[in-house]
Amino acid sequence: AQKITQTQPGMFVQEKEAVTLDCTYDTSDQSYGLFWYKQPSSGEMIFLIYQGSYDEQNATEGRYSLNFQKARKSANLVISASQLGDSAMYFCAMRVRYGNNRLAFGKGNQVVVIP
Amino acid sequence: NAGVTQTPKFQVLKTGQSMTLQCAQDMNHEYMSWYRQDPGMGLRLIHYSVGAGITDQGEVPNGYNVSRSTTEDFPLRLLSAAPSQTSVYFCASSPSPSGVSYEQYFGPGTRLTVT
């Protein structure tokens, strides 16, 4: 079974600083995808970034980058130059090929950006 | 494109009542799923569908039924509401059931309270 672990307590980040959100995963499948979603206080789920298990380069999307360490089974999200609008819950999720592509979520990391 | 739509946005039920949460998508996605989100938890998969006429159980299916008669619609039925079903419900869709790289597109959520 696939499992995602996010254990950091809530984080306060100074505006314009970078923040790293930890995510470790466990799966015996070789083919899988890792996703990060943002959930602001308004409640919607916003897709941020994707990393495939066979991708050799770390994924980047604007201010978001994914620090993918396959051997350690870790997929940390890095947000550079934090903005007040980055205050939200962030969820790491994994999709595996042989689980009917179901998406498994971690419990999330709370980030509060302070001016 | 409206994307993924969910109705209603809010609902209060009494214990024992039944109701249907509606979900529709206009992106011709094959894969649709229902999640529930409880405080301090990530999203947990209730049921999913890999195409019209095909559904399967997720992690927490008890007390819920689904059907998929069309590609566009994937309603979730609560058979006899219980206070433990108080939660936020998200519907999501994805282009294909066979690719790990496809992100899931989420609806805005339905906040359900069972008294």
PDB file of C-alpha atoms in Angstrom:
ATOM      1  CA  ALA A   1       0.000   0.000   0.000  1.00  0.00           C
ATOM      2  CA  GLN A   2       1.167   3.525  -0.668  1.00  0.00           C
ATOM      3  CA  LYS A   3       1.774   5.883   2.229  1.00  0.00           C
ATOM      4  CA  ILE A   4       2.627   9.579   2.451  1.00  0.00           C
ATOM      5  CA  THR A   5       4.103  11.136   5.587  1.00  0.00           C
ATOM      6  CA  GLN A   6       4.111  14.827   6.411  1.00  0.00           C
ATOM      7  CA  THR A   7       5.047  15.418  10.036  1.00  0.00           C
ATOM      8  CA  GLN A   8       6.214  18.994  10.328  1.00  0.00           C
ATOM      9  CA  PRO A   9       4.320  21.164  12.771  1.00  0.00           C
ATOM     10  CA  GLY A  10       2.827  24.418  11.567  1.00  0.00           C
ATOM     11  CA  MET A  11       5.419  26.834  10.226  1.00  0.00           C
ATOM     12  CA  PHE A  12       5.759  30.588  10.366  1.00  0.00           C
ATOM     13  CA  VAL A  13       7.792  32.044   7.512  1.00  0.00           C
ATOM     14  CA  GLN A  14       8.976  35.584   6.989  1.00  0.00           C
ATOM     15  CA  GLU A  15       7.807  37.167   3.765  1.00  0.00           C
ATOM     16  CA  LYS A  16      10.408  36.865   0.951  1.00  0.00           C
ATOM     17  CA  GLU A  17      12.172  33.954   2.632  1.00  0.00           C
ATOM     18  CA  ALA A  18      12.245  30.397   1.287  1.00  0.00           C
ATOM     19  CA  VAL A  19      10.476  27.526   3.017  1.00  0.00           C
ATOM     20  CA  THR A  20      10.895  23.775   2.625  1.00  0.00           C
ATOM     21  CA  LEU A  21       8.039  21.382   3.318  1.00  0.00           C
ATOM     22  CA  ASP A  22       8.963  17.773   3.995  1.00  0.00           C
ATOM     23  CA  CYS A  23       7.292  14.769   2.429  1.00  0.00           C
ATOM     24  CA  THR A  24       8.352  11.146   2.570  1.00  0.00           C
ATOM     25  CA  TYR A  25       6.572   8.319   0.822  1.00  0.00           C
ATOM     26  CA  ASP A  26       6.510   4.583   0.784  1.00  0.00           C
ATOM     27  CA  THR A  27       5.623   2.367  -2.145  1.00  0.00           C
ATOM     28  CA  SER A  28       6.912  -0.817  -3.706  1.00  0.00           C
ATOM     29  CA  ASP A  29       5.881   0.340  -7.186  1.00  0.00           C
ATOM     30  CA  GLN A  30       8.579   1.568  -9.542  1.00  0.00           C
ATOM     31  CA  SER A  31       6.265   3.832 -11.511  1.00  0.00           C
ATOM     32  CA  TYR A  32       4.619   6.577  -9.519  1.00  0.00           C
ATOM     33  CA  GLY A  33       3.898  10.263  -9.539  1.00  0.00           C
ATOM     34  CA  LEU A  34       4.258  12.765  -6.725  1.00  0.00           C
ATOM     35  CA  PHE A  35       2.096  15.852  -6.453  1.00  0.00           C
ATOM     36  CA  TRP A  36       1.847  18.881  -4.235  1.00  0.00           C
ATOM     37  CA  TYR A  37      -1.439  20.698  -3.696  1.00  0.00           C
ATOM     38  CA  LYS A  38      -2.144  23.954  -1.913  1.00  0.00           C
ATOM     39  CA  GLN A  39      -5.315  24.513   0.100  1.00  0.00           C
ATOM     40  CA  PRO A  40      -5.852  28.142   1.157  1.00  0.00           C
ATOM     41  CA  SER A  41      -8.353  29.080   3.839  1.00  0.00           C
ATOM     42  CA  SER A  42     -11.046  29.355   1.158  1.00  0.00           C
ATOM     43  CA  GLY A  43     -10.871  25.566   0.874  1.00  0.00           C
ATOM     44  CA  GLU A  44     -10.167  24.792  -2.764  1.00  0.00           C
ATOM     45  CA  MET A  45      -7.421  22.376  -3.773  1.00  0.00           C
ATOM     46  CA  ILE A  46      -4.862  23.938  -6.109  1.00  0.00           C
ATOM     47  CA  PHE A  47      -2.343  21.807  -7.996  1.00  0.00           C
ATOM     48  CA  LEU A  48       1.213  23.142  -7.687  1.00  0.00           C
ATOM     49  CA  ILE A  49       3.775  20.722  -9.058  1.00  0.00           C
ATOM     50  CA  TYR A  50       4.356  17.166 -10.263  1.00  0.00           C
ATOM     51  CA  GLN A  51       7.385  14.839 -10.195  1.00  0.00           C
ATOM     52  CA  GLY A  52       7.507  11.476 -11.957  1.00  0.00           C
ATOM     53  CA  SER A  53       9.489   8.621 -10.489  1.00  0.00           C
ATOM     54  CA  TYR A  54      11.551   8.304 -13.669  1.00  0.00           C
ATOM     55  CA  ASP A  55      12.213  12.018 -14.051  1.00  0.00           C
ATOM     56  CA  GLU A  56      15.914  12.731 -13.733  1.00  0.00           C
ATOM     57  CA  GLN A  57      15.518  16.440 -13.118  1.00  0.00           C
ATOM     58  CA  ASN A  58      13.801  18.007 -10.147  1.00  0.00           C
ATOM     59  CA  ALA A  59      10.508  19.610 -11.145  1.00  0.00           C
ATOM     60  CA  THR A  60      10.129  23.379 -11.029  1.00  0.00           C
ATOM     61  CA  GLU A  61       7.075  25.591 -11.537  1.00  0.00           C
ATOM     62  CA  GLY A  62       7.722  29.270 -10.998  1.00  0.00           C
ATOM     63  CA  ARG A  63       8.518  29.782  -7.310  1.00  0.00           C
ATOM     64  CA  TYR A  64       7.867  26.116  -6.538  1.00  0.00           C
ATOM     65  CA  SER A  65      10.486  23.420  -6.844  1.00  0.00           C
ATOM     66  CA  LEU A  66      10.502  19.812  -5.775  1.00  0.00           C
ATOM     67  CA  ASN A  67      13.594  18.361  -4.149  1.00  0.00           C
ATOM     68  CA  PHE A  68      13.243  14.737  -5.226  1.00  0.00           C
ATOM     69  CA  GLN A  69      15.532  12.205  -3.536  1.00  0.00           C
ATOM     70  CA  LYS A  70      14.406   8.849  -4.846  1.00  0.00           C
ATOM     71  CA  ALA A  71      16.719   6.669  -2.764  1.00  0.00           C
ATOM     72  CA  ARG A  72      15.502   8.371   0.403  1.00  0.00           C
ATOM     73  CA  LYS A  73      11.887   8.343  -0.839  1.00  0.00           C
ATOM     74  CA  SER A  74      11.527  12.008  -0.181  1.00  0.00           C
ATOM     75  CA  ALA A  75       9.827  14.733  -2.246  1.00  0.00           C
ATOM     76  CA  ASN A  76      10.197  18.030  -0.437  1.00  0.00           C
ATOM     77  CA  LEU A  77       8.507  21.174  -1.721  1.00  0.00           C
ATOM     78  CA  VAL A  78      10.534  24.372  -1.753  1.00  0.00           C
ATOM     79  CA  ILE A  79       8.732  27.689  -2.013  1.00  0.00           C
ATOM     80  CA  SER A  80      11.095  30.529  -2.793  1.00  0.00           C
ATOM     81  CA  ALA A  81      10.486  34.193  -1.988  1.00  0.00           C
ATOM     82  CA  SER A  82       7.389  33.553   0.145  1.00  0.00           C
ATOM     83  CA  GLN A  83       4.405  35.821  -0.312  1.00  0.00           C
ATOM     84  CA  LEU A  84       1.489  36.520   2.016  1.00  0.00           C
ATOM     85  CA  GLY A  85      -0.744  34.591  -0.394  1.00  0.00           C
ATOM     86  CA  ASP A  86       1.317  31.455   0.238  1.00  0.00           C
ATOM     87  CA  SER A  87      -0.300  31.081   3.661  1.00  0.00           C
ATOM     88  CA  ALA A  88      -2.161  27.787   3.322  1.00  0.00           C
ATOM     89  CA  MET A  89      -2.146  24.057   3.973  1.00  0.00           C
ATOM     90  CA  TYR A  90       0.099  22.110   1.628  1.00  0.00           C
ATOM     91  CA  PHE A  91      -0.547  18.478   0.801  1.00  0.00           C
ATOM     92  CA  CYS A  92       1.824  15.960  -0.689  1.00  0.00           C
ATOM     93  CA  ALA A  93       0.183  13.147  -2.676  1.00  0.00           C
ATOM     94  CA  MET A  94       1.253  10.083  -4.613  1.00  0.00           C
ATOM     95  CA  ARG A  95      -0.259   8.157  -7.464  1.00  0.00           C
ATOM     96  CA  VAL A  96       0.934   4.660  -8.358  1.00  0.00           C
ATOM     97  CA  ARG A  97       0.290   2.792 -11.578  1.00  0.00           C
ATOM     98  CA  TYR A  98      -0.703  -0.496 -10.046  1.00  0.00           C
ATOM     99  CA  GLY A  99      -3.181   0.945  -7.554  1.00  0.00           C
ATOM    100  CA  ASN A 100      -5.651   1.948 -10.239  1.00  0.00           C
ATOM    101  CA  ASN A 101      -3.921   5.294 -10.129  1.00  0.00           C
ATOM    102  CA  ARG A 102      -5.530   6.268  -6.879  1.00  0.00           C
ATOM    103  CA  LEU A 103      -4.153   9.375  -5.224  1.00  0.00           C
ATOM    104  CA  ALA A 104      -2.986   8.983  -1.610  1.00  0.00           C
ATOM    105  CA  PHE A 105      -2.537  12.148   0.456  1.00  0.00           C
ATOM    106  CA  GLY A 106      -0.422  13.085   3.427  1.00  0.00           C
ATOM    107  CA  LYS A 107      -1.944  14.992   6.356  1.00  0.00           C
ATOM    108  CA  GLY A 108      -0.580  18.315   5.215  1.00  0.00           C
ATOM    109  CA  ASN A 109       1.745  21.098   6.368  1.00  0.00           C
ATOM    110  CA  GLN A 110       0.379  24.433   7.603  1.00  0.00           C
ATOM    111  CA  VAL A 111       2.341  27.486   6.480  1.00  0.00           C
ATOM    112  CA  VAL A 112       1.732  31.027   7.688  1.00  0.00           C
ATOM    113  CA  VAL A 113       3.666  33.804   5.988  1.00  0.00           C
ATOM    114  CA  ILE A 114       4.242  36.856   8.176  1.00  0.00           C
ATOM    115  CA  PRO A 115       5.115  40.323   6.872  1.00  0.00           C
TER     116      PRO A 115
ATOM    117  CA  ASN B   1     -15.030  25.084 -19.237  1.00  0.00           C
ATOM    118  CA  ALA B   2     -16.617  25.026 -15.822  1.00  0.00           C
ATOM    119  CA  GLY B   3     -14.180  22.284 -14.728  1.00  0.00           C
ATOM    120  CA  VAL B   4     -15.465  20.215 -11.821  1.00  0.00           C
ATOM    121  CA  THR B   5     -18.645  21.447 -10.193  1.00  0.00           C
ATOM    122  CA  GLN B   6     -20.209  20.258  -6.969  1.00  0.00           C
ATOM    123  CA  THR B   7     -23.601  20.926  -5.465  1.00  0.00           C
ATOM    124  CA  PRO B   8     -24.595  21.846  -2.868  1.00  0.00           C
ATOM    125  CA  LYS B   9     -21.819  23.920  -1.276  1.00  0.00           C
ATOM    126  CA  PHE B  10     -23.237  23.466   2.212  1.00  0.00           C
ATOM    127  CA  GLN B  11     -25.688  20.964   3.656  1.00  0.00           C
ATOM    128  CA  VAL B  12     -27.044  20.146   7.095  1.00  0.00           C
ATOM    129  CA  LEU B  13     -28.656  16.750   7.615  1.00  0.00           C
ATOM    130  CA  LYS B  14     -30.250  15.027  10.537  1.00  0.00           C
ATOM    131  CA  THR B  15     -29.019  11.593  11.562  1.00  0.00           C
ATOM    132  CA  GLY B  16     -30.672   8.936   9.421  1.00  0.00           C
ATOM    133  CA  GLN B  17     -31.496  11.173   6.476  1.00  0.00           C
ATOM    134  CA  SER B  18     -30.226  10.337   3.020  1.00  0.00           C
ATOM    135  CA  MET B  19     -28.952  12.663   0.353  1.00  0.00           C
ATOM    136  CA  THR B  20     -26.944  12.828  -2.843  1.00  0.00           C
ATOM    137  CA  LEU B  21     -23.933  15.038  -3.409  1.00  0.00           C
ATOM    138  CA  GLN B  22     -23.693  15.980  -7.048  1.00  0.00           C
ATOM    139  CA  CYS B  23     -20.491  16.149  -9.062  1.00  0.00           C
ATOM    140  CA  ALA B  24     -20.092  16.970 -12.731  1.00  0.00           C
ATOM    141  CA  GLN B  25     -17.149  17.659 -15.003  1.00  0.00           C
ATOM    142  CA  ASP B  26     -17.068  19.002 -18.541  1.00  0.00           C
ATOM    143  CA  MET B  27     -13.525  17.988 -19.479  1.00  0.00           C
ATOM    144  CA  ASN B  28     -14.395  14.500 -20.776  1.00  0.00           C
ATOM    145  CA  HIS B  29     -12.255  12.941 -18.047  1.00  0.00           C
ATOM    146  CA  GLU B  30     -12.457   9.190 -17.617  1.00  0.00           C
ATOM    147  CA  TYR B  31     -11.327   9.098 -13.998  1.00  0.00           C
ATOM    148  CA  MET B  32     -13.458  10.551 -11.216  1.00  0.00           C
ATOM    149  CA  SER B  33     -13.219  10.196  -7.470  1.00  0.00           C
ATOM    150  CA  TRP B  34     -14.700  11.300  -4.169  1.00  0.00           C
ATOM    151  CA  TYR B  35     -12.665  12.262  -1.116  1.00  0.00           C
ATOM    152  CA  ARG B  36     -13.533  13.366   2.364  1.00  0.00           C
ATOM    153  CA  GLN B  37     -11.420  15.742   4.415  1.00  0.00           C
ATOM    154  CA  ASP B  38     -11.598  15.801   8.188  1.00  0.00           C
ATOM    155  CA  PRO B  39      -9.739  18.229  10.494  1.00  0.00           C
ATOM    156  CA  GLY B  40      -6.070  17.334  10.857  1.00  0.00           C
ATOM    157  CA  MET B  41      -6.317  14.720   8.130  1.00  0.00           C
ATOM    158  CA  GLY B  42      -5.440  14.704   4.508  1.00  0.00           C
ATOM    159  CA  LEU B  43      -7.958  13.695   1.918  1.00  0.00           C
ATOM    160  CA  ARG B  44      -9.189  10.122   2.101  1.00  0.00           C
ATOM    161  CA  LEU B  45     -10.571   8.327  -0.917  1.00  0.00           C
ATOM    162  CA  ILE B  46     -14.186   7.158  -0.632  1.00  0.00           C
ATOM    163  CA  HIS B  47     -14.998   5.768  -4.088  1.00  0.00           C
ATOM    164  CA  TYR B  48     -13.622   6.184  -7.556  1.00  0.00           C
ATOM    165  CA  SER B  49     -14.523   5.415 -11.151  1.00  0.00           C
ATOM    166  CA  VAL B  50     -12.280   4.667 -14.114  1.00  0.00           C
ATOM    167  CA  GLY B  51     -15.050   5.179 -16.648  1.00  0.00           C
ATOM    168  CA  ALA B  52     -18.787   5.124 -17.177  1.00  0.00           C
ATOM    169  CA  GLY B  53     -20.303   2.039 -15.605  1.00  0.00           C
ATOM    170  CA  ILE B  54     -17.184   1.191 -13.570  1.00  0.00           C
ATOM    171  CA  THR B  55     -16.781   2.089  -9.905  1.00  0.00           C
ATOM    172  CA  ASP B  56     -14.687   0.785  -7.051  1.00  0.00           C
ATOM    173  CA  GLN B  57     -14.175   1.354  -3.363  1.00  0.00           C
ATOM    174  CA  GLY B  58     -11.480   3.510  -1.885  1.00  0.00           C
ATOM    175  CA  GLU B  59     -10.145   3.738   1.627  1.00  0.00           C
ATOM    176  CA  VAL B  60     -13.346   4.726   3.482  1.00  0.00           C
ATOM    177  CA  PRO B  61     -16.380   3.504   1.483  1.00  0.00           C
ATOM    178  CA  ASN B  62     -18.753   2.483   4.275  1.00  0.00           C
ATOM    179  CA  GLY B  63     -22.008   4.428   4.320  1.00  0.00           C
ATOM    180  CA  TYR B  64     -21.613   5.746   0.785  1.00  0.00           C
ATOM    181  CA  ASN B  65     -22.774   4.593  -2.643  1.00  0.00           C
ATOM    182  CA  VAL B  66     -21.774   5.793  -6.088  1.00  0.00           C
ATOM    183  CA  SER B  67     -22.747   5.162  -9.680  1.00  0.00           C
ATOM    184  CA  ARG B  68     -21.382   6.405 -12.993  1.00  0.00           C
ATOM    185  CA  SER B  69     -23.957   6.284 -15.738  1.00  0.00           C
ATOM    186  CA  THR B  70     -22.314   9.021 -17.824  1.00  0.00           C
ATOM    187  CA  THR B  71     -18.772  10.281 -18.280  1.00  0.00           C
ATOM    188  CA  GLU B  72     -19.761  13.678 -16.910  1.00  0.00           C
ATOM    189  CA  ASP B  73     -21.520  12.826 -13.647  1.00  0.00           C
ATOM    190  CA  PHE B  74     -20.445  10.990 -10.519  1.00  0.00           C
ATOM    191  CA  PRO B  75     -22.948  11.419  -7.653  1.00  0.00           C
ATOM    192  CA  LEU B  76     -22.199  10.322  -4.104  1.00  0.00           C
ATOM    193  CA  ARG B  77     -25.100   8.999  -2.058  1.00  0.00           C
ATOM    194  CA  LEU B  78     -25.229   8.959   1.712  1.00  0.00           C
ATOM    195  CA  LEU B  79     -27.625   6.178   2.593  1.00  0.00           C
ATOM    196  CA  SER B  80     -28.356   6.978   6.247  1.00  0.00           C
ATOM    197  CA  ALA B  81     -26.371   9.963   7.481  1.00  0.00           C
ATOM    198  CA  ALA B  82     -24.389   9.666  10.710  1.00  0.00           C
ATOM    199  CA  PRO B  83     -22.532  12.369  12.693  1.00  0.00           C
ATOM    200  CA  SER B  84     -19.263  10.628  11.728  1.00  0.00           C
ATOM    201  CA  GLN B  85     -19.960  11.663   8.149  1.00  0.00           C
ATOM    202  CA  THR B  86     -19.654  15.337   9.024  1.00  0.00           C
ATOM    203  CA  SER B  87     -16.851  16.401   6.738  1.00  0.00           C
ATOM    204  CA  VAL B  88     -15.853  18.338   3.647  1.00  0.00           C
ATOM    205  CA  TYR B  89     -16.357  16.307   0.490  1.00  0.00           C
ATOM    206  CA  PHE B  90     -14.317  16.838  -2.642  1.00  0.00           C
ATOM    207  CA  CYS B  91     -14.966  15.444  -6.070  1.00  0.00           C
ATOM    208  CA  ALA B  92     -12.045  15.212  -8.484  1.00  0.00           C
ATOM    209  CA  SER B  93     -11.435  14.156 -12.057  1.00  0.00           C
ATOM    210  CA  SER B  94      -8.428  13.203 -14.141  1.00  0.00           C
ATOM    211  CA  PRO B  95      -7.964  12.644 -17.880  1.00  0.00           C
ATOM    212  CA  SER B  96      -6.971   9.020 -17.794  1.00  0.00           C
ATOM    213  CA  PRO B  97      -7.015   6.137 -15.338  1.00  0.00           C
ATOM    214  CA  SER B  98      -3.805   4.751 -16.747  1.00  0.00           C
ATOM    215  CA  GLY B  99      -1.255   7.491 -16.285  1.00  0.00           C
ATOM    216  CA  VAL B 100       0.507   8.424 -13.072  1.00  0.00           C
ATOM    217  CA  SER B 101       1.376  11.873 -14.360  1.00  0.00           C
ATOM    218  CA  TYR B 102      -2.116  13.215 -14.623  1.00  0.00           C
ATOM    219  CA  GLU B 103      -3.063  15.661 -11.915  1.00  0.00           C
ATOM    220  CA  GLN B 104      -6.518  15.498 -10.447  1.00  0.00           C
ATOM    221  CA  TYR B 105      -8.766  18.515 -10.865  1.00  0.00           C
ATOM    222  CA  PHE B 106     -10.807  19.215  -7.771  1.00  0.00           C
ATOM    223  CA  GLY B 107     -14.240  20.658  -7.317  1.00  0.00           C
ATOM    224  CA  PRO B 108     -14.828  23.418  -4.734  1.00  0.00           C
ATOM    225  CA  GLY B 109     -16.060  20.998  -2.079  1.00  0.00           C
ATOM    226  CA  THR B 110     -19.286  20.392  -0.162  1.00  0.00           C
ATOM    227  CA  ARG B 111     -19.334  21.061   3.556  1.00  0.00           C
ATOM    228  CA  LEU B 112     -21.689  18.560   5.195  1.00  0.00           C
ATOM    229  CA  THR B 113     -22.839  18.648   8.796  1.00  0.00           C
ATOM    230  CA  VAL B 114     -24.842  15.782  10.280  1.00  0.00           C
ATOM    231  CA  THR B 115     -26.602  16.562  13.551  1.00  0.00           C
TER     232      THR B 115
END
